[in-house]
Amino acid sequence: MPVFYGTDIASPLLLGTAQYPSPADLAQAFRRSGAGIATVSLRRESAGGDGSGFWEIIRGLNIPVLPNTAGCHSVREAVTTAQMARDLFGTDWIKLEVIGHADTLQPDPFGLVEAARILSDDGFKVFPYTTEDGILAGRLLDAGCEVLMPWGAPIGTGLGLNNVYGLRTLRAQFPDVPMVIDAGIGLPSHAARAMELGFDAVLLNTAVARAGDPPAMAEAFAHALKAGQLARAADPMEPRDMAAPSTPMLGLAVLQ
């Protein structure tokens, strides 16, 4: 199971808390998936009055909470949001988002590194939402991050792992850094693939919250992550271009 900033996490599934049809669906999704972390946004907590009902549900899950800076487009906005989230949720963990493009929701790499350095110096344990770029990953580690969260595909698209080559390269470049695939996951098979590639965990929200049956989909993801972990541990075969018989040819009858 993953270890983030010295904390053991019970499950490699990190689950978001937005967009569910009802609070009951949200609670059931967490129970059936056994998710190890709940991600929350400052806006979600503030919505609908004092947000105390939502916060009661999250606290009742008895799992670590990872606040985020979703929707922030500048360093100042992200840092301020993180500081407010620390006061509100009582944790120094923060999923850092500094969005650089409104349509693709791609991270702003320059703002991301600057905000990560400011927050790390302020005592935060930063989980940066980033791309599969290895140079950017190195800058984030230099800024004090101990966990990376590369995207699979743009947020909310459900496209899966758009750049498997890039993700595999990133994993190989930093083999000892805990990494979470964040964003773009649409199907349990996408999550299984991420684990087969050697990533430590997967964070998703829309794929569960927007499913016809969110609790059932959450449970399906939990099984997929387990399958991916087992496959990775079992050392899968390398693919090859040429066909190879699976039945031994020795002793095969020869027709004259």
PDB file of C-alpha atoms in Angstrom:
ATOM      1  CA  MET A   1       0.000   0.000   0.000  1.00  0.00           C
ATOM      2  CA  PRO A   2       1.232   3.538  -0.647  1.00  0.00           C
ATOM      3  CA  VAL A   3       3.096   5.661   1.878  1.00  0.00           C
ATOM      4  CA  PHE A   4       2.753   9.434   1.496  1.00  0.00           C
ATOM      5  CA  TYR A   5       4.920  11.717   3.615  1.00  0.00           C
ATOM      6  CA  GLY A   6       5.468   8.926   6.131  1.00  0.00           C
ATOM      7  CA  THR A   7       1.767   8.018   6.423  1.00  0.00           C
ATOM      8  CA  ASP A   8       0.589   4.525   5.497  1.00  0.00           C
ATOM      9  CA  ILE A   9      -2.520   4.586   3.318  1.00  0.00           C
ATOM     10  CA  ALA A  10      -4.990   1.713   3.537  1.00  0.00           C
ATOM     11  CA  SER A  11      -5.906   1.675  -0.162  1.00  0.00           C
ATOM     12  CA  PRO A  12      -4.341   2.899  -3.428  1.00  0.00           C
ATOM     13  CA  LEU A  13      -7.672   4.462  -4.394  1.00  0.00           C
ATOM     14  CA  LEU A  14      -8.031   8.181  -3.717  1.00  0.00           C
ATOM     15  CA  LEU A  15     -11.582   9.323  -4.257  1.00  0.00           C
ATOM     16  CA  GLY A  16     -13.021  12.781  -4.823  1.00  0.00           C
ATOM     17  CA  THR A  17     -16.140  14.073  -3.129  1.00  0.00           C
ATOM     18  CA  ALA A  18     -17.787  16.305  -5.775  1.00  0.00           C
ATOM     19  CA  GLN A  19     -20.669  15.796  -8.234  1.00  0.00           C
ATOM     20  CA  TYR A  20     -22.411  12.865  -6.512  1.00  0.00           C
ATOM     21  CA  PRO A  21     -26.187  12.626  -6.980  1.00  0.00           C
ATOM     22  CA  SER A  22     -26.699  12.626  -3.216  1.00  0.00           C
ATOM     23  CA  PRO A  23     -24.765  12.515   0.072  1.00  0.00           C
ATOM     24  CA  ALA A  24     -25.930   8.912   0.478  1.00  0.00           C
ATOM     25  CA  ASP A  25     -24.316   7.951  -2.848  1.00  0.00           C
ATOM     26  CA  LEU A  26     -21.097   9.622  -1.770  1.00  0.00           C
ATOM     27  CA  ALA A  27     -20.987   7.762   1.532  1.00  0.00           C
ATOM     28  CA  GLN A  28     -21.837   4.424  -0.112  1.00  0.00           C
ATOM     29  CA  ALA A  29     -19.173   4.925  -2.785  1.00  0.00           C
ATOM     30  CA  PHE A  30     -16.527   5.355  -0.133  1.00  0.00           C
ATOM     31  CA  ARG A  31     -17.722   2.389   1.889  1.00  0.00           C
ATOM     32  CA  ARG A  32     -17.877  -0.008  -1.076  1.00  0.00           C
ATOM     33  CA  SER A  33     -14.537   1.074  -2.522  1.00  0.00           C
ATOM     34  CA  GLY A  34     -12.578   1.215   0.729  1.00  0.00           C
ATOM     35  CA  ALA A  35     -10.883   4.352  -0.594  1.00  0.00           C
ATOM     36  CA  GLY A  36      -7.786   5.349   1.358  1.00  0.00           C
ATOM     37  CA  ILE A  37      -8.037   9.147   1.033  1.00  0.00           C
ATOM     38  CA  ALA A  38     -10.881  11.604   0.445  1.00  0.00           C
ATOM     39  CA  THR A  39     -10.064  14.686  -1.595  1.00  0.00           C
ATOM     40  CA  VAL A  40     -12.050  17.811  -0.811  1.00  0.00           C
ATOM     41  CA  SER A  41     -12.127  21.336  -2.178  1.00  0.00           C
ATOM     42  CA  LEU A  42     -12.518  24.538  -0.273  1.00  0.00           C
ATOM     43  CA  ARG A  43     -15.361  25.536  -2.585  1.00  0.00           C
ATOM     44  CA  ARG A  44     -17.185  22.240  -1.986  1.00  0.00           C
ATOM     45  CA  GLU A  45     -16.970  22.694   1.749  1.00  0.00           C
ATOM     46  CA  SER A  46     -18.206  26.263   1.503  1.00  0.00           C
ATOM     47  CA  ALA A  47     -21.095  25.498  -0.823  1.00  0.00           C
ATOM     48  CA  GLY A  48     -24.642  25.442   0.471  1.00  0.00           C
ATOM     49  CA  GLY A  49     -24.169  27.430   3.656  1.00  0.00           C
ATOM     50  CA  ASP A  50     -21.709  26.327   6.339  1.00  0.00           C
ATOM     51  CA  GLY A  51     -21.029  22.935   4.753  1.00  0.00           C
ATOM     52  CA  SER A  52     -21.273  21.212   8.119  1.00  0.00           C
ATOM     53  CA  GLY A  53     -23.341  18.301   6.734  1.00  0.00           C
ATOM     54  CA  PHE A  54     -20.793  17.504   4.077  1.00  0.00           C
ATOM     55  CA  TRP A  55     -17.944  17.768   6.548  1.00  0.00           C
ATOM     56  CA  GLU A  56     -19.699  15.420   8.957  1.00  0.00           C
ATOM     57  CA  ILE A  57     -19.929  12.775   6.224  1.00  0.00           C
ATOM     58  CA  ILE A  58     -16.240  13.129   5.384  1.00  0.00           C
ATOM     59  CA  ARG A  59     -15.156  12.955   9.015  1.00  0.00           C
ATOM     60  CA  GLY A  60     -17.325   9.880   9.465  1.00  0.00           C
ATOM     61  CA  LEU A  61     -15.272   8.046   6.844  1.00  0.00           C
ATOM     62  CA  ASN A  62     -12.305   8.073   9.255  1.00  0.00           C
ATOM     63  CA  ILE A  63      -9.703   8.323   6.496  1.00  0.00           C
ATOM     64  CA  PRO A  64      -7.122  11.024   5.704  1.00  0.00           C
ATOM     65  CA  VAL A  65      -8.405  14.137   3.930  1.00  0.00           C
ATOM     66  CA  LEU A  66      -6.531  15.768   1.067  1.00  0.00           C
ATOM     67  CA  PRO A  67      -7.763  19.323   0.386  1.00  0.00           C
ATOM     68  CA  ASN A  68      -7.103  20.735  -3.073  1.00  0.00           C
ATOM     69  CA  THR A  69      -6.714  24.068  -4.796  1.00  0.00           C
ATOM     70  CA  ALA A  70      -9.038  23.171  -7.668  1.00  0.00           C
ATOM     71  CA  GLY A  71      -9.833  26.055  -9.989  1.00  0.00           C
ATOM     72  CA  CYS A  72      -6.828  28.190  -9.066  1.00  0.00           C
ATOM     73  CA  HIS A  73      -5.082  29.866 -12.005  1.00  0.00           C
ATOM     74  CA  SER A  74      -2.329  31.807 -10.253  1.00  0.00           C
ATOM     75  CA  VAL A  75       0.326  31.233  -7.613  1.00  0.00           C
ATOM     76  CA  ARG A  76      -1.226  33.756  -5.256  1.00  0.00           C
ATOM     77  CA  GLU A  77      -4.668  32.198  -5.568  1.00  0.00           C
ATOM     78  CA  ALA A  78      -3.342  28.673  -4.989  1.00  0.00           C
ATOM     79  CA  VAL A  79      -1.232  29.641  -1.966  1.00  0.00           C
ATOM     80  CA  THR A  80      -4.083  31.570  -0.369  1.00  0.00           C
ATOM     81  CA  THR A  81      -6.518  28.715  -0.970  1.00  0.00           C
ATOM     82  CA  ALA A  82      -4.064  26.213   0.537  1.00  0.00           C
ATOM     83  CA  GLN A  83      -3.628  28.331   3.658  1.00  0.00           C
ATOM     84  CA  MET A  84      -7.393  28.636   4.083  1.00  0.00           C
ATOM     85  CA  ALA A  85      -7.811  24.880   3.567  1.00  0.00           C
ATOM     86  CA  ARG A  86      -5.214  24.158   6.251  1.00  0.00           C
ATOM     87  CA  ASP A  87      -7.170  26.195   8.756  1.00  0.00           C
ATOM     88  CA  LEU A  88     -10.513  24.721   7.734  1.00  0.00           C
ATOM     89  CA  PHE A  89      -9.594  21.046   7.451  1.00  0.00           C
ATOM     90  CA  GLY A  90      -6.808  20.899  10.025  1.00  0.00           C
ATOM     91  CA  THR A  91      -4.192  19.254   7.799  1.00  0.00           C
ATOM     92  CA  ASP A  92      -0.962  20.365   6.166  1.00  0.00           C
ATOM     93  CA  TRP A  93      -1.572  18.086   3.168  1.00  0.00           C
ATOM     94  CA  ILE A  94      -2.527  19.930   0.000  1.00  0.00           C
ATOM     95  CA  LYS A  95      -3.190  18.772  -3.548  1.00  0.00           C
ATOM     96  CA  LEU A  96      -1.748  21.657  -5.504  1.00  0.00           C
ATOM     97  CA  GLU A  97      -3.408  22.724  -8.741  1.00  0.00           C
ATOM     98  CA  VAL A  98      -2.252  25.771 -10.683  1.00  0.00           C
ATOM     99  CA  ILE A  99      -4.184  25.637 -13.936  1.00  0.00           C
ATOM    100  CA  GLY A 100      -2.532  27.148 -16.998  1.00  0.00           C
ATOM    101  CA  HIS A 101      -5.234  26.705 -19.647  1.00  0.00           C
ATOM    102  CA  ALA A 102      -8.977  26.989 -19.138  1.00  0.00           C
ATOM    103  CA  ASP A 103      -9.970  24.486 -21.842  1.00  0.00           C
ATOM    104  CA  THR A 104      -7.430  21.710 -21.302  1.00  0.00           C
ATOM    105  CA  LEU A 105      -7.004  22.346 -17.552  1.00  0.00           C
ATOM    106  CA  GLN A 106      -3.304  21.635 -18.123  1.00  0.00           C
ATOM    107  CA  PRO A 107      -1.070  22.684 -15.221  1.00  0.00           C
ATOM    108  CA  ASP A 108       0.966  25.894 -15.480  1.00  0.00           C
ATOM    109  CA  PRO A 109       4.454  24.402 -14.921  1.00  0.00           C
ATOM    110  CA  PHE A 110       6.119  27.656 -13.890  1.00  0.00           C
ATOM    111  CA  GLY A 111       3.406  28.660 -11.451  1.00  0.00           C
ATOM    112  CA  LEU A 112       3.195  25.108 -10.134  1.00  0.00           C
ATOM    113  CA  VAL A 113       6.878  24.979  -9.181  1.00  0.00           C
ATOM    114  CA  GLU A 114       6.787  28.442  -7.597  1.00  0.00           C
ATOM    115  CA  ALA A 115       3.676  27.638  -5.555  1.00  0.00           C
ATOM    116  CA  ALA A 116       5.106  24.256  -4.518  1.00  0.00           C
ATOM    117  CA  ARG A 117       8.257  25.935  -3.214  1.00  0.00           C
ATOM    118  CA  ILE A 118       6.303  28.573  -1.264  1.00  0.00           C
ATOM    119  CA  LEU A 119       3.991  26.003   0.300  1.00  0.00           C
ATOM    120  CA  SER A 120       6.783  23.537   1.115  1.00  0.00           C
ATOM    121  CA  ASP A 121       8.731  26.306   2.850  1.00  0.00           C
ATOM    122  CA  ASP A 122       5.544  27.076   4.806  1.00  0.00           C
ATOM    123  CA  GLY A 123       5.364  23.510   6.127  1.00  0.00           C
ATOM    124  CA  PHE A 124       2.849  22.051   3.681  1.00  0.00           C
ATOM    125  CA  LYS A 125       3.131  18.507   2.368  1.00  0.00           C
ATOM    126  CA  VAL A 126       2.429  19.142  -1.278  1.00  0.00           C
ATOM    127  CA  PHE A 127       0.823  16.736  -3.765  1.00  0.00           C
ATOM    128  CA  PRO A 128       1.276  18.546  -7.110  1.00  0.00           C
ATOM    129  CA  TYR A 129      -1.074  17.886 -10.023  1.00  0.00           C
ATOM    130  CA  THR A 130       1.384  17.782 -12.918  1.00  0.00           C
ATOM    131  CA  THR A 131       2.006  16.263 -16.330  1.00  0.00           C
ATOM    132  CA  GLU A 132       4.199  13.318 -17.307  1.00  0.00           C
ATOM    133  CA  ASP A 133       7.111  15.712 -18.052  1.00  0.00           C
ATOM    134  CA  GLY A 134      10.258  14.419 -16.337  1.00  0.00           C
ATOM    135  CA  ILE A 135      12.016  17.796 -16.181  1.00  0.00           C
ATOM    136  CA  LEU A 136       9.039  19.392 -14.460  1.00  0.00           C
ATOM    137  CA  ALA A 137       8.905  16.441 -12.073  1.00  0.00           C
ATOM    138  CA  GLY A 138      12.523  17.046 -11.091  1.00  0.00           C
ATOM    139  CA  ARG A 139      11.839  20.734 -10.426  1.00  0.00           C
ATOM    140  CA  LEU A 140       8.888  19.834  -8.192  1.00  0.00           C
ATOM    141  CA  LEU A 141      11.021  17.416  -6.194  1.00  0.00           C
ATOM    142  CA  ASP A 142      13.684  20.120  -5.831  1.00  0.00           C
ATOM    143  CA  ALA A 143      10.937  22.446  -4.555  1.00  0.00           C
ATOM    144  CA  GLY A 144      10.223  20.053  -1.681  1.00  0.00           C
ATOM    145  CA  CYS A 145       7.514  17.743  -3.030  1.00  0.00           C
ATOM    146  CA  GLU A 146       7.805  14.086  -1.985  1.00  0.00           C
ATOM    147  CA  VAL A 147       4.808  12.868  -4.003  1.00  0.00           C
ATOM    148  CA  LEU A 148       3.912  13.514  -7.657  1.00  0.00           C
ATOM    149  CA  MET A 149       0.494  13.346  -9.285  1.00  0.00           C
ATOM    150  CA  PRO A 150       0.895  13.108 -13.073  1.00  0.00           C
ATOM    151  CA  TRP A 151      -2.263  13.294 -15.148  1.00  0.00           C
ATOM    152  CA  GLY A 152      -3.538  10.420 -17.241  1.00  0.00           C
ATOM    153  CA  ALA A 153      -5.542  12.764 -19.461  1.00  0.00           C
ATOM    154  CA  PRO A 154      -7.192  16.191 -19.032  1.00  0.00           C
ATOM    155  CA  ILE A 155      -9.469  16.510 -16.010  1.00  0.00           C
ATOM    156  CA  GLY A 156     -12.967  15.165 -16.502  1.00  0.00           C
ATOM    157  CA  THR A 157     -12.380  13.631 -19.949  1.00  0.00           C
ATOM    158  CA  GLY A 158     -12.371   9.955 -19.007  1.00  0.00           C
ATOM    159  CA  LEU A 159      -9.878   9.254 -21.800  1.00  0.00           C
ATOM    160  CA  GLY A 160      -7.592   7.120 -19.646  1.00  0.00           C
ATOM    161  CA  LEU A 161      -3.803   7.152 -20.037  1.00  0.00           C
ATOM    162  CA  ASN A 162      -3.110   9.350 -23.078  1.00  0.00           C
ATOM    163  CA  ASN A 163       0.666   9.010 -23.046  1.00  0.00           C
ATOM    164  CA  VAL A 164       1.664   5.585 -21.784  1.00  0.00           C
ATOM    165  CA  TYR A 165       5.210   6.019 -23.071  1.00  0.00           C
ATOM    166  CA  GLY A 166       5.644   9.278 -21.142  1.00  0.00           C
ATOM    167  CA  LEU A 167       4.173   7.836 -17.962  1.00  0.00           C
ATOM    168  CA  ARG A 168       6.337   4.715 -18.189  1.00  0.00           C
ATOM    169  CA  THR A 169       9.411   6.904 -18.687  1.00  0.00           C
ATOM    170  CA  LEU A 170       8.492   9.087 -15.708  1.00  0.00           C
ATOM    171  CA  ARG A 171       8.015   6.016 -13.524  1.00  0.00           C
ATOM    172  CA  ALA A 172      11.422   4.676 -14.556  1.00  0.00           C
ATOM    173  CA  GLN A 173      13.120   8.043 -14.072  1.00  0.00           C
ATOM    174  CA  PHE A 174      12.007   8.352 -10.440  1.00  0.00           C
ATOM    175  CA  PRO A 175      11.502   4.769  -9.225  1.00  0.00           C
ATOM    176  CA  ASP A 176      11.439   5.630  -5.521  1.00  0.00           C
ATOM    177  CA  VAL A 177       9.069   8.617  -5.627  1.00  0.00           C
ATOM    178  CA  PRO A 178       5.430   7.855  -4.708  1.00  0.00           C
ATOM    179  CA  MET A 179       3.272   8.690  -7.718  1.00  0.00           C
ATOM    180  CA  VAL A 180      -0.485   8.943  -8.112  1.00  0.00           C
ATOM    181  CA  ILE A 181      -2.200   8.999 -11.491  1.00  0.00           C
ATOM    182  CA  ASP A 182      -4.536  11.963 -11.279  1.00  0.00           C
ATOM    183  CA  ALA A 183      -7.197  13.016 -13.772  1.00  0.00           C
ATOM    184  CA  GLY A 184      -8.559  11.513 -16.964  1.00  0.00           C
ATOM    185  CA  ILE A 185      -9.406   8.074 -15.585  1.00  0.00           C
ATOM    186  CA  GLY A 186     -12.762   6.936 -16.996  1.00  0.00           C
ATOM    187  CA  LEU A 187     -12.898   3.163 -16.633  1.00  0.00           C
ATOM    188  CA  PRO A 188     -11.650   0.592 -14.145  1.00  0.00           C
ATOM    189  CA  SER A 189      -9.423  -0.815 -16.904  1.00  0.00           C
ATOM    190  CA  HIS A 190      -7.611   2.546 -17.034  1.00  0.00           C
ATOM    191  CA  ALA A 191      -6.902   2.302 -13.317  1.00  0.00           C
ATOM    192  CA  ALA A 192      -5.685  -1.277 -13.640  1.00  0.00           C
ATOM    193  CA  ARG A 193      -3.318  -0.192 -16.412  1.00  0.00           C
ATOM    194  CA  ALA A 194      -1.892   2.547 -14.197  1.00  0.00           C
ATOM    195  CA  MET A 195      -1.099   0.026 -11.482  1.00  0.00           C
ATOM    196  CA  GLU A 196       0.405  -2.392 -14.022  1.00  0.00           C
ATOM    197  CA  LEU A 197       2.776   0.428 -15.036  1.00  0.00           C
ATOM    198  CA  GLY A 198       3.996   0.621 -11.460  1.00  0.00           C
ATOM    199  CA  PHE A 199       2.191   3.672 -10.132  1.00  0.00           C
ATOM    200  CA  ASP A 200       1.347   3.680  -6.453  1.00  0.00           C
ATOM    201  CA  ALA A 201      -2.225   4.924  -6.517  1.00  0.00           C
ATOM    202  CA  VAL A 202      -4.995   6.485  -8.593  1.00  0.00           C
ATOM    203  CA  LEU A 203      -7.109   9.547  -7.852  1.00  0.00           C
ATOM    204  CA  LEU A 204     -10.482   9.865  -9.532  1.00  0.00           C
ATOM    205  CA  ASN A 205     -13.828  11.539  -9.038  1.00  0.00           C
ATOM    206  CA  THR A 206     -15.997  12.058 -12.116  1.00  0.00           C
ATOM    207  CA  ALA A 207     -15.789   8.447 -13.293  1.00  0.00           C
ATOM    208  CA  VAL A 208     -17.479   7.358 -10.075  1.00  0.00           C
ATOM    209  CA  ALA A 209     -19.677  10.347  -9.256  1.00  0.00           C
ATOM    210  CA  ARG A 210     -21.171  10.537 -12.777  1.00  0.00           C
ATOM    211  CA  ALA A 211     -21.705   6.799 -13.204  1.00  0.00           C
ATOM    212  CA  GLY A 212     -25.270   5.520 -13.288  1.00  0.00           C
ATOM    213  CA  ASP A 213     -24.584   3.673 -10.030  1.00  0.00           C
ATOM    214  CA  PRO A 214     -21.739   5.475  -8.228  1.00  0.00           C
ATOM    215  CA  PRO A 215     -21.326   2.983  -5.346  1.00  0.00           C
ATOM    216  CA  ALA A 216     -21.138   0.028  -7.754  1.00  0.00           C
ATOM    217  CA  MET A 217     -18.625   1.832  -9.962  1.00  0.00           C
ATOM    218  CA  ALA A 218     -16.515   2.714  -6.918  1.00  0.00           C
ATOM    219  CA  GLU A 219     -16.379  -0.962  -5.983  1.00  0.00           C
ATOM    220  CA  ALA A 220     -15.454  -1.883  -9.572  1.00  0.00           C
ATOM    221  CA  PHE A 221     -12.502   0.514  -9.406  1.00  0.00           C
ATOM    222  CA  ALA A 222     -11.355  -1.041  -6.142  1.00  0.00           C
ATOM    223  CA  HIS A 223     -11.261  -4.486  -7.776  1.00  0.00           C
ATOM    224  CA  ALA A 224      -9.445  -3.082 -10.830  1.00  0.00           C
ATOM    225  CA  LEU A 225      -6.732  -1.518  -8.691  1.00  0.00           C
ATOM    226  CA  LYS A 226      -6.227  -4.803  -6.876  1.00  0.00           C
ATOM    227  CA  ALA A 227      -5.945  -6.656 -10.196  1.00  0.00           C
ATOM    228  CA  GLY A 228      -3.380  -4.152 -11.449  1.00  0.00           C
ATOM    229  CA  GLN A 229      -1.325  -4.493  -8.276  1.00  0.00           C
ATOM    230  CA  LEU A 230      -1.327  -8.283  -8.508  1.00  0.00           C
ATOM    231  CA  ALA A 231      -0.352  -8.182 -12.171  1.00  0.00           C
ATOM    232  CA  ARG A 232       2.535  -5.806 -11.470  1.00  0.00           C
ATOM    233  CA  ALA A 233       3.796  -8.015  -8.643  1.00  0.00           C
ATOM    234  CA  ALA A 234       3.534 -11.100 -10.868  1.00  0.00           C
ATOM    235  CA  ASP A 235       6.109  -9.660 -13.332  1.00  0.00           C
ATOM    236  CA  PRO A 236       4.125  -9.668 -16.612  1.00  0.00           C
ATOM    237  CA  MET A 237       5.689 -10.879 -19.848  1.00  0.00           C
ATOM    238  CA  GLU A 238       7.251  -8.449 -22.291  1.00  0.00           C
ATOM    239  CA  PRO A 239       5.251  -7.925 -25.501  1.00  0.00           C
ATOM    240  CA  ARG A 240       6.916  -9.031 -28.744  1.00  0.00           C
ATOM    241  CA  ASP A 241       6.366  -8.327 -32.419  1.00  0.00           C
ATOM    242  CA  MET A 242       6.715 -11.899 -33.731  1.00  0.00           C
ATOM    243  CA  ALA A 243       4.344 -14.768 -33.032  1.00  0.00           C
ATOM    244  CA  ALA A 244       5.591 -17.553 -30.794  1.00  0.00           C
ATOM    245  CA  PRO A 245       3.893 -20.921 -30.246  1.00  0.00           C
ATOM    246  CA  SER A 246       2.589 -21.489 -26.740  1.00  0.00           C
ATOM    247  CA  THR A 247       2.591 -25.287 -27.307  1.00  0.00           C
ATOM    248  CA  PRO A 248       6.037 -26.975 -27.425  1.00  0.00           C
ATOM    249  CA  MET A 249       6.991 -28.123 -30.961  1.00  0.00           C
ATOM    250  CA  LEU A 250       9.194 -31.011 -29.738  1.00  0.00           C
ATOM    251  CA  GLY A 251       7.655 -34.380 -30.578  1.00  0.00           C
ATOM    252  CA  LEU A 252       5.210 -32.976 -33.107  1.00  0.00           C
ATOM    253  CA  ALA A 253       4.249 -35.609 -35.712  1.00  0.00           C
ATOM    254  CA  VAL A 254       5.758 -34.970 -39.156  1.00  0.00           C
ATOM    255  CA  LEU A 255       3.695 -35.926 -42.195  1.00  0.00           C
ATOM    256  CA  GLN A 256       5.707 -37.587 -45.016  1.00  0.00           C
TER     257      GLN A 256
END
